[in-house]
């Protein structure tokens, strides 16, 4: 490439650095029009499918009529929120199921990848560790339809385990479609699908821990358990808190596709959560305004939970999702 | 324990250099070597985990290959086929509902991935040019969209108002842009040495030329990974089709899987476009449908696996 005499002339597009004083916005617009055109398709998609629906939440305050043009439906104030305010039984049931699932997932599902990552990290053979990782990451890439189908084939009435039990004259187990075991079933599916994948971040955090800390601990005579307690766990504290905050922000979101796929067999009493309530009442049932109101409250509570959890993290001297 | 070739001890640097990022490759051995019982216990726990992932697939593939006598003998699910046959696969590819759904899924995945890649890379490049007109507010909009989920009902109504119901575009456009992927791509583009770009600029290249001739060729690896992530998303997409496609003739594979496997609907010769009435046993057909849905994922998985840890980490740090 000819690299002589290129110091002074700059004839191509000029961007980068702060705008020089005296450059008008018109001049900058003209200068950057190609970049704006490049950004346009993506920004249009973002506005159409992220921000317009956000504004579209106004139908929560309308008696939405699908056959009228958008925005022409009558305003009804907070009428749609009545199901929430009056504690409609179907809504309360969905809320209760959601909170139960959230609690179970924070207590059982969240720590699982941390434990698995610690186990994998302490493995001595690097090659074996890679092989285990390859296997355990895989289910993350399967769709919920596949995961649910696989579980049915293994645990269902005509499934693998019941066949084995029948062959050996045992009692068959009714797991699929049993409303009492639904929470356990959902939880085991989530663990099966995503525990391996979720170890990635913890493994990365573990590999960042300074090895000299372990040597210092050993010199001080710390046992392996004390090293785990005083070096390893503090070393991944930041990422654990970060992920916990993000999980809290999603705490009203509990396995929508997963539940929709299995709702028929167990009935609404056991399986309805806020997301399925919105789907069943809005899109299936045609109560657009009510469903949108529930969805809006859920979204707002989610954002508030993230912000609140982040605040608490700051109070404890952690970075959280963003710095204050 | 694994058999190792002479001269390579497990856990040494011998298996370095196969694509894992530096930080992950570096072996820190924090803890003192544990005793035999502890190691055995660990091995058992991990073996159980791995078996729980692998064994169901063995059963699924076996059942799809088993013949009628064996399936009815086993009561539905077979662990080892005694006389394997490909009849179930021949039947589902005879031109009926599964064949059509397969074509829909492949089409949506290819078109969707192409659209997503073009739109995302263009936007990521524009956002990587700091100080350009509107760059900061646009970046802010992309970042903020990660915090808010738009809500099911308004999203549905937007798709409806745009006239996309019962159109394949409804499976593509609403999810075409992933803000997360744009941020990963932007971070990668910003890491390209500015000298390269300056040199091209001085030679008179505009943004489009720089983008197409310098930035994209240097980003093949990250483009492949992001492309695969998009492709897996389109291939797996189930709920969008359930929401937006009322016309069952347009259903992709995931919905066919739900209908005939999860909901256990009887699949007839007419559905499958099969000339003969003597179909292979239902469980074999169901498992064959499940297998054709899984296989594409298994094919791209090694490519994904080589790079994803790095991509996920970049995203996690920048996002």
XYZ file of C-alpha atoms in Angstrom:
643
model
C 0.000 0.000 0.000
C 1.180 3.488 -0.772
C 1.765 5.051 2.575
C 3.751 8.087 1.471
C 2.491 11.601 1.870
C -0.651 10.643 3.704
C -0.111 12.889 6.657
C -2.142 15.894 5.708
C -4.846 15.022 3.248
C -8.029 13.480 4.475
C -10.541 13.347 1.705
C -12.746 10.512 2.867
C -15.613 10.743 5.310
C -14.626 12.339 8.543
C -16.004 11.039 11.745
C -14.483 10.352 15.075
C -13.747 12.601 17.945
C -15.959 15.384 19.188
C -17.399 17.745 16.582
C -15.248 20.758 16.010
C -16.643 24.028 17.230
C -18.325 25.829 14.405
C -19.546 22.663 12.706
C -23.279 23.117 12.389
C -25.647 20.187 12.863
C -26.628 20.583 9.227
C -23.054 20.084 8.141
C -22.699 17.073 10.449
C -25.933 15.611 9.088
C -24.684 15.990 5.536
C -21.291 14.568 6.467
C -22.789 11.494 8.190
C -25.735 10.765 5.944
C -24.252 7.457 4.780
C -23.895 6.301 8.381
C -27.459 7.308 9.134
C -28.678 5.356 6.129
C -26.718 2.341 7.333
C -28.285 2.605 10.779
C -31.786 3.190 9.413
C -33.044 -0.399 8.843
C -31.944 -1.507 12.295
C -33.290 1.567 14.047
C -36.619 1.237 12.231
C -36.939 -2.386 13.390
C -35.980 -1.370 16.917
C -38.530 1.438 17.010
C -41.287 -0.642 15.410
C -40.941 -3.759 17.518
C -39.504 -2.427 20.791
C -40.577 1.156 21.291
C -43.924 1.326 19.472
C -45.250 -1.615 21.550
C -43.937 0.124 24.652
C -46.081 3.118 23.734
C -48.828 0.713 22.673
C -49.297 -0.132 26.331
C -51.771 2.771 26.343
C -54.423 0.230 25.389
C -54.269 -0.829 29.034
C -56.242 2.374 29.628
C -58.649 1.762 26.733
C -61.572 -0.469 26.011
C -59.697 -1.840 23.016
C -61.870 -2.885 20.100
C -59.910 -4.847 17.502
C -62.014 -3.659 14.543
C -61.443 0.062 15.192
C -58.301 1.727 13.870
C -55.409 1.848 16.312
C -55.907 4.601 18.887
C -59.635 5.087 18.228
C -60.862 2.896 21.059
C -62.619 4.650 23.956
C -60.657 5.597 27.061
C -61.680 3.801 30.218
C -59.149 5.054 32.755
C -58.144 2.412 35.248
C -61.095 0.076 34.593
C -58.839 -2.583 33.104
C -56.781 -2.648 36.258
C -59.849 -3.705 38.238
C -58.876 -7.399 38.068
C -55.645 -6.505 39.830
C -57.072 -4.005 42.304
C -60.089 -6.138 43.221
C -57.999 -9.281 43.493
C -59.835 -11.304 40.866
C -59.383 -15.013 41.824
C -57.974 -16.049 38.432
C -55.455 -13.218 38.585
C -54.487 -14.018 42.177
C -54.002 -17.661 41.214
C -51.677 -16.647 38.388
C -49.790 -14.303 40.708
C -49.421 -16.975 43.384
C -48.154 -19.585 40.902
C -45.706 -17.044 39.516
C -44.323 -16.178 42.946
C -44.004 -19.846 43.940
C -42.066 -20.583 40.748
C -39.871 -17.525 41.257
C -39.042 -18.571 44.798
C -38.248 -22.132 43.758
C -36.111 -20.930 40.873
C -34.100 -18.469 42.948
C -33.532 -21.061 45.687
C -32.963 -24.186 43.565
C -32.169 -23.184 39.990
C -29.939 -20.190 40.633
C -27.284 -21.904 42.810
C -27.135 -25.029 40.615
C -24.691 -23.645 38.021
C -22.492 -22.191 40.767
C -22.172 -25.613 42.367
C -21.604 -27.256 38.994
C -18.990 -24.675 38.024
C -17.098 -25.236 41.286
C -17.210 -28.963 40.629
C -16.010 -28.596 37.056
C -13.336 -26.114 38.043
C -11.844 -28.516 40.563
C -11.502 -31.280 38.004
C -7.960 -32.360 37.431
C -8.082 -33.446 33.806
C -8.459 -30.526 31.446
C -9.514 -32.815 28.607
C -12.233 -34.476 30.620
C -13.440 -31.071 31.722
C -13.835 -29.965 28.107
C -15.751 -33.104 27.226
C -18.104 -32.590 30.163
C -18.611 -28.954 29.136
C -19.443 -29.930 25.549
C -22.143 -32.294 26.741
C -23.639 -30.050 29.399
C -23.801 -26.894 27.253
C -25.771 -28.628 24.504
C -29.348 -28.614 25.871
C -29.289 -24.811 26.003
C -29.512 -24.749 22.205
C -32.575 -26.952 22.008
C -35.993 -25.319 21.807
C -38.518 -25.687 24.609
C -40.645 -27.784 22.288
C -37.807 -30.274 21.990
C -37.062 -30.231 25.720
C -40.687 -30.821 26.659
C -40.966 -33.595 24.058
C -37.809 -35.241 25.397
C -39.120 -35.110 28.969
C -42.384 -36.670 27.883
C -40.560 -39.476 26.141
C -38.572 -40.227 29.263
C -41.066 -39.554 32.060
C -44.445 -39.882 30.326
C -46.951 -42.705 30.753
C -45.519 -44.623 27.760
C -42.055 -43.246 28.402
C -38.716 -44.798 29.102
C -38.859 -44.915 32.875
C -42.399 -46.233 33.105
C -41.580 -48.902 30.524
C -38.655 -50.045 32.616
C -40.837 -50.053 35.737
C -43.533 -52.075 33.957
C -41.010 -54.577 32.657
C -39.725 -55.187 36.153
C -43.194 -55.316 37.621
C -42.994 -52.021 39.483
C -45.645 -49.377 39.999
C -45.697 -46.779 37.230
C -45.147 -43.156 38.099
C -47.488 -40.431 36.961
C -45.236 -37.432 36.520
C -46.291 -35.774 33.268
C -49.709 -34.169 33.597
C -49.707 -34.468 37.381
C -50.622 -31.055 38.756
C -49.052 -31.786 42.162
C -45.667 -32.374 40.557
C -45.873 -29.576 38.014
C -43.500 -27.220 39.838
C -40.985 -30.037 40.284
C -41.283 -30.941 36.609
C -40.769 -27.349 35.428
C -37.810 -26.925 37.754
C -36.100 -30.099 36.598
C -36.608 -29.056 32.980
C -35.027 -25.652 33.590
C -32.107 -27.267 35.378
C -31.658 -29.836 32.607
C -31.746 -27.211 29.865
C -29.701 -24.336 31.231
C -27.548 -25.291 34.216
C -24.593 -26.319 32.071
C -24.804 -23.194 29.954
C -25.037 -20.922 32.979
C -21.720 -22.262 34.293
C -19.855 -20.363 31.543
C -19.867 -17.048 33.362
C -18.961 -18.594 36.717
C -16.135 -20.632 35.173
C -14.773 -17.479 33.581
C -14.957 -15.675 36.923
C -13.211 -18.590 38.625
C -10.378 -18.533 36.097
C -9.803 -14.852 36.887
C -9.016 -15.481 40.541
C -5.396 -14.745 41.319
C -3.578 -18.052 41.904
C -1.215 -16.414 44.402
C -4.145 -15.984 46.779
C -4.421 -19.763 46.977
C -0.722 -20.116 47.628
C -0.894 -17.552 50.385
C -3.835 -19.425 51.885
C -1.932 -22.696 51.693
C 1.089 -21.162 53.367
C -1.227 -20.083 56.146
C -2.325 -23.702 56.433
C -5.826 -23.350 55.036
C -7.563 -26.599 54.147
C -9.236 -27.010 50.768
C -12.603 -26.154 52.244
C -11.253 -23.036 53.891
C -9.646 -22.016 50.575
C -13.024 -22.461 48.907
C -14.671 -20.369 51.603
C -12.094 -17.584 51.893
C -10.694 -17.319 48.366
C -12.941 -18.910 45.751
C -16.343 -17.741 46.914
C -15.300 -14.124 47.560
C -13.642 -14.204 44.127
C -16.945 -14.832 42.344
C -19.083 -12.731 44.648
C -19.384 -9.841 42.180
C -20.671 -11.929 39.285
C -23.041 -13.869 41.558
C -24.608 -10.640 42.790
C -24.811 -9.242 39.259
C -26.629 -12.315 37.983
C -28.893 -12.421 41.009
C -29.966 -8.834 40.331
C -30.698 -9.632 36.702
C -32.664 -12.688 37.808
C -34.698 -10.580 40.232
C -35.579 -8.185 37.446
C -37.011 -11.151 35.568
C -38.633 -12.610 38.632
C -42.154 -12.302 37.311
C -41.083 -14.066 34.119
C -41.101 -17.799 34.682
C -40.847 -20.095 31.670
C -43.616 -18.866 29.389
C -43.144 -21.168 26.372
C -42.353 -24.061 28.638
C -45.633 -23.638 30.517
C -47.836 -22.936 27.489
C -46.643 -26.216 25.993
C -47.653 -28.221 29.056
C -50.687 -26.329 30.269
C -53.319 -28.591 28.683
C -52.386 -31.620 30.733
C -52.356 -30.052 34.201
C -55.035 -27.380 34.075
C -54.936 -23.659 34.781
C -55.161 -23.923 38.577
C -51.687 -25.372 38.817
C -50.049 -23.888 35.746
C -51.388 -20.386 35.099
C -48.714 -17.706 35.590
C -48.832 -14.005 34.759
C -47.470 -14.444 31.228
C -49.880 -17.231 30.361
C -52.694 -15.205 31.961
C -51.917 -12.356 29.563
C -51.833 -14.738 26.600
C -54.930 -16.730 27.516
C -57.088 -13.730 28.403
C -55.804 -11.345 25.767
C -54.949 -13.152 22.568
C -57.048 -16.262 23.104
C -59.868 -14.677 25.134
C -60.091 -11.260 23.482
C -59.912 -9.228 26.717
C -57.218 -7.029 25.230
C -57.337 -4.168 27.700
C -57.255 -6.337 30.824
C -54.426 -8.480 29.516
C -52.446 -5.398 28.528
C -52.995 -3.916 31.997
C -51.633 -7.045 33.686
C -48.708 -7.114 31.265
C -47.947 -3.454 31.914
C -47.963 -3.858 35.693
C -45.710 -6.883 35.348
C -43.250 -4.963 33.162
C -43.152 -1.935 35.453
C -42.656 -4.095 38.547
C -39.815 -5.898 36.743
C -37.973 -2.661 35.957
C -38.507 -1.394 39.506
C -37.127 -4.659 40.895
C -33.931 -4.327 38.828
C -33.438 -0.722 39.866
C -34.192 -1.535 43.505
C -31.930 -4.572 43.610
C -29.175 -2.528 42.005
C -29.588 0.134 44.667
C -29.235 -2.481 47.384
C -26.121 -3.838 45.686
C -24.634 -0.328 45.765
C -25.417 -0.049 49.467
C -23.398 -3.230 50.011
C -20.517 -1.766 48.040
C -20.955 -3.841 44.884
C -21.039 -2.523 41.332
C -24.342 -4.080 40.332
C -25.490 -3.819 36.739
C -24.299 -0.243 36.337
C -22.343 2.097 38.526
C -24.145 4.804 40.412
C -10.428 -42.250 33.930
C -9.682 -41.406 30.323
C -7.012 -43.233 28.414
C -4.265 -40.821 27.528
C -1.672 -41.231 24.863
C 1.873 -41.679 26.154
C 3.684 -38.449 26.685
C 0.621 -36.306 27.272
C -0.462 -35.994 30.803
C -3.955 -34.792 31.449
C -4.067 -31.228 32.621
C -0.864 -30.107 30.986
C -0.649 -27.507 28.271
C -0.807 -30.270 25.639
C -4.317 -29.410 24.621
C -3.772 -25.716 24.328
C -4.359 -23.919 21.087
C -7.672 -25.344 20.001
C -9.538 -22.138 19.925
C -10.300 -21.434 23.545
C -9.590 -17.871 24.596
C -6.425 -17.285 26.533
C -8.093 -16.484 29.818
C -10.065 -19.706 29.807
C -7.157 -21.859 28.705
C -4.881 -20.798 31.519
C -5.079 -23.536 34.040
C -5.252 -22.417 37.591
C -5.172 -25.342 39.924
C -6.440 -23.646 43.050
C -7.027 -26.547 45.344
C -4.711 -29.239 46.587
C -5.255 -32.542 44.875
C -8.278 -34.133 46.514
C -8.310 -37.637 47.874
C -9.533 -40.695 45.994
C -13.064 -40.771 47.485
C -13.640 -37.110 46.682
C -12.493 -37.647 43.097
C -14.672 -40.704 42.703
C -17.667 -38.814 44.033
C -17.038 -35.952 41.623
C -16.711 -38.380 38.738
C -19.992 -40.042 39.613
C -21.853 -36.750 39.923
C -20.600 -35.495 36.570
C -21.255 -38.855 34.938
C -24.859 -38.741 36.134
C -25.238 -35.209 34.753
C -23.828 -36.218 31.368
C -25.900 -39.401 31.201
C -29.046 -37.387 31.948
C -28.306 -35.327 28.847
C -27.173 -38.094 26.492
C -29.419 -41.071 27.304
C -32.750 -39.548 26.229
C -31.297 -38.883 22.786
C -30.133 -42.466 22.463
C -33.677 -43.627 23.176
C -35.176 -41.153 20.732
C -32.902 -42.131 17.859
C -33.362 -45.827 18.636
C -37.143 -45.583 18.645
C -37.115 -43.723 15.350
C -35.154 -46.619 13.837
C -37.030 -49.499 15.458
C -39.504 -51.705 13.572
C -43.137 -52.319 14.412
C -42.695 -55.563 16.334
C -40.087 -54.092 18.613
C -42.004 -50.883 19.309
C -45.187 -52.731 20.239
C -43.187 -55.200 22.295
C -41.517 -52.430 24.232
C -44.761 -50.537 24.786
C -43.620 -47.427 22.908
C -40.032 -46.607 23.657
C -36.991 -48.554 22.551
C -33.470 -48.222 23.902
C -31.634 -50.371 21.324
C -33.114 -51.145 17.894
C -32.577 -54.805 16.979
C -33.281 -54.484 13.257
C -32.968 -50.787 12.399
C -34.951 -49.418 9.470
C -35.273 -45.983 7.912
C -38.974 -46.392 7.131
C -40.052 -43.680 9.566
C -37.759 -41.166 7.863
C -38.889 -42.239 4.401
C -42.477 -41.703 5.497
C -42.045 -38.222 6.937
C -40.126 -37.087 3.872
C -42.783 -38.413 1.476
C -44.068 -34.887 0.852
C -46.690 -34.359 3.531
C -47.034 -32.073 6.503
C -43.560 -32.716 7.942
C -41.797 -32.159 4.643
C -43.642 -28.876 4.191
C -42.895 -27.733 7.738
C -39.242 -28.601 7.214
C -39.178 -26.386 4.116
C -40.810 -23.544 6.063
C -38.316 -23.837 8.906
C -35.322 -23.959 6.584
C -36.632 -21.015 4.558
C -37.418 -18.838 7.561
C -34.051 -19.664 9.121
C -32.064 -18.820 5.974
C -33.940 -15.616 5.091
C -34.196 -14.514 8.714
C -30.504 -15.049 9.396
C -29.550 -13.118 6.279
C -31.852 -10.203 7.180
C -30.644 -10.179 10.785
C -26.982 -10.211 9.847
C -27.274 -7.421 7.282
C -29.344 -5.161 9.534
C -27.287 -5.831 12.664
C -23.864 -5.358 11.098
C -24.909 -2.134 9.369
C -26.295 -0.730 12.604
C -23.321 -1.920 14.646
C -20.922 -0.256 12.196
C -22.826 3.028 12.317
C -22.850 2.907 16.112
C -19.116 2.212 16.193
C -18.363 5.631 14.603
C -18.125 7.770 17.699
C -19.040 11.405 17.372
C -21.116 10.969 14.246
C -24.536 12.557 13.916
C -27.079 10.921 16.184
C -24.710 8.165 17.295
C -25.144 8.733 21.019
C -28.947 8.807 21.173
C -29.192 5.796 18.874
C -26.780 3.837 21.048
C -28.834 4.826 24.075
C -32.006 3.498 22.443
C -30.300 0.195 21.677
C -28.999 -0.165 25.242
C -32.289 0.840 26.870
C -34.198 -1.729 24.826
C -32.361 -4.391 26.815
C -34.042 -3.175 29.980
C -37.630 -3.094 28.773
C -39.645 -5.937 27.348
C -42.401 -4.477 25.208
C -45.274 -6.653 26.415
C -47.095 -9.425 24.618
C -50.391 -7.726 23.791
C -48.976 -4.485 22.301
C -46.391 -6.485 20.331
C -49.105 -8.666 18.886
C -51.190 -5.618 17.967
C -48.252 -3.962 16.213
C -47.671 -7.068 14.101
C -51.388 -7.173 13.344
C -51.576 -3.486 12.426
C -48.627 -3.934 10.069
C -50.625 -6.610 8.260
C -48.091 -9.306 9.033
C -50.506 -11.898 10.458
C -50.252 -15.192 8.578
C -47.115 -13.956 6.831
C -43.718 -15.578 7.245
C -42.336 -12.098 7.842
C -44.077 -12.155 11.224
C -41.607 -14.880 12.224
C -38.652 -12.794 11.036
C -39.100 -9.053 11.445
C -40.089 -8.748 15.133
C -36.995 -10.681 16.228
C -34.705 -9.678 13.366
C -32.636 -7.309 15.487
C -31.113 -8.464 18.729
C -29.793 -5.470 20.665
C -27.420 -7.780 22.475
C -25.863 -9.017 19.223
C -25.561 -5.452 17.936
C -23.587 -4.536 21.052
C -21.286 -7.534 20.641
C -20.698 -6.666 16.966
C -20.086 -3.007 17.764
C -17.533 -3.914 20.412
C -15.768 -6.124 17.867
C -15.787 -3.448 15.145
C -14.360 -0.899 17.567
C -11.471 -3.252 18.239
C -10.317 -3.131 14.608
C -7.072 -1.110 14.410
C -7.975 2.471 13.430
C -4.820 2.733 11.282
C -6.361 0.341 8.762
C -9.470 2.425 8.476
C -7.577 5.707 8.331
C -5.420 4.388 5.506
C -8.489 3.433 3.500
C -10.082 6.779 4.207
C -7.049 8.594 2.907
C -7.217 6.496 -0.227
C -10.683 7.943 -0.703
C -12.867 5.108 0.570
C -16.304 5.978 1.909
C -18.077 4.260 4.789
C -19.714 1.633 2.589
C -16.395 0.670 1.025
C -14.655 0.556 4.394
C -17.474 -1.542 5.792
C -17.588 -4.004 2.923
C -13.883 -4.239 2.075
C -12.187 -3.911 5.463
C -14.511 -4.340 8.430
C -16.541 -7.324 7.245
C -13.591 -9.421 5.972
C -11.822 -8.892 9.294
C -14.907 -9.977 11.223
C -15.628 -13.339 9.604
C -15.342 -15.274 12.856
C -17.660 -13.050 14.863
C -20.108 -12.866 11.935
C -20.209 -16.657 11.795
C -20.969 -16.927 15.497
C -23.607 -14.204 15.551
C -25.121 -15.659 12.391
C -25.338 -19.071 14.013
C -26.944 -17.597 17.103
C -29.573 -15.916 14.939
C -30.060 -19.123 12.944
C -30.582 -21.213 16.085
C -33.102 -18.628 17.287
C -35.105 -18.798 14.060
C -34.930 -22.574 13.908
C -36.166 -22.880 17.490
C -38.814 -20.190 17.278
C -42.135 -21.634 18.281
C -44.183 -19.001 20.008
C -44.070 -16.434 17.196
C -45.531 -19.012 14.827
C -48.194 -19.976 17.348
C -49.125 -16.310 17.791
C -49.005 -15.020 14.277
C -49.782 -17.939 11.946
C -53.397 -19.069 12.057
C -52.976 -20.928 8.790
C -51.771 -24.393 9.840
C -50.417 -25.034 6.353
C -47.716 -22.470 7.084
C -46.549 -24.019 10.350
C -42.837 -24.560 10.894
C -41.352 -27.735 12.292
C -41.537 -26.727 15.963
C -45.328 -26.432 15.785
C -45.640 -29.740 13.965
C -43.537 -31.233 16.737
C -45.867 -29.808 19.344
C -48.983 -31.086 17.601
C -47.868 -34.603 16.767
C -45.434 -35.345 19.585
C -46.278 -33.267 22.668
C -50.039 -33.212 22.101
C -49.826 -36.722 20.676
C -52.220 -36.085 17.775
C -52.627 -39.131 15.546
C -50.643 -38.650 12.354
C -52.335 -40.255 9.355
C -51.094 -41.392 5.979
C -52.970 -38.468 4.428
C -51.102 -35.970 6.648
C -47.822 -37.460 5.576
C -48.660 -37.604 1.881
C -47.863 -41.292 1.964
C -49.308 -43.558 -0.704
C -49.409 -46.645 1.476
C -51.695 -46.961 4.470
C -49.389 -49.218 6.471
C -47.394 -46.548 8.258
C -44.463 -47.278 10.516
C -45.549 -47.272 14.185
C -46.576 -43.862 15.572
C -43.782 -43.689 18.163
C -41.196 -44.214 15.411
C -42.693 -41.439 13.292
C -42.880 -39.106 16.294
C -39.275 -39.754 17.220
C -38.178 -39.300 13.607
C -39.831 -35.846 13.614
C -38.039 -35.071 16.870
C -34.723 -36.189 15.372
C -35.025 -34.014 12.254
C -35.742 -31.034 14.524
C -32.663 -31.699 16.642
C -30.133 -32.675 13.975
C -29.520 -29.170 12.548
C -28.690 -27.961 16.056
C -26.258 -30.832 16.537
C -24.620 -30.009 13.210
C -23.915 -26.348 14.018
C -23.203 -26.975 17.704
C -19.441 -27.641 17.369
C -19.026 -24.327 15.523
C -21.075 -22.490 18.113
C -19.251 -24.101 20.971
C -15.842 -23.074 19.756
C -16.653 -19.400 19.968
C -19.619 -18.778 22.197
C -17.888 -18.428 25.541
C -15.916 -15.504 24.173
C -18.962 -13.888 22.592
C -21.033 -14.260 25.731
C -18.288 -12.735 27.837
C -17.833 -9.745 25.528
C -21.541 -9.134 25.669
C -21.705 -9.523 29.412
C -18.916 -7.044 30.005
C -20.095 -4.395 27.551
C -23.813 -4.834 28.090
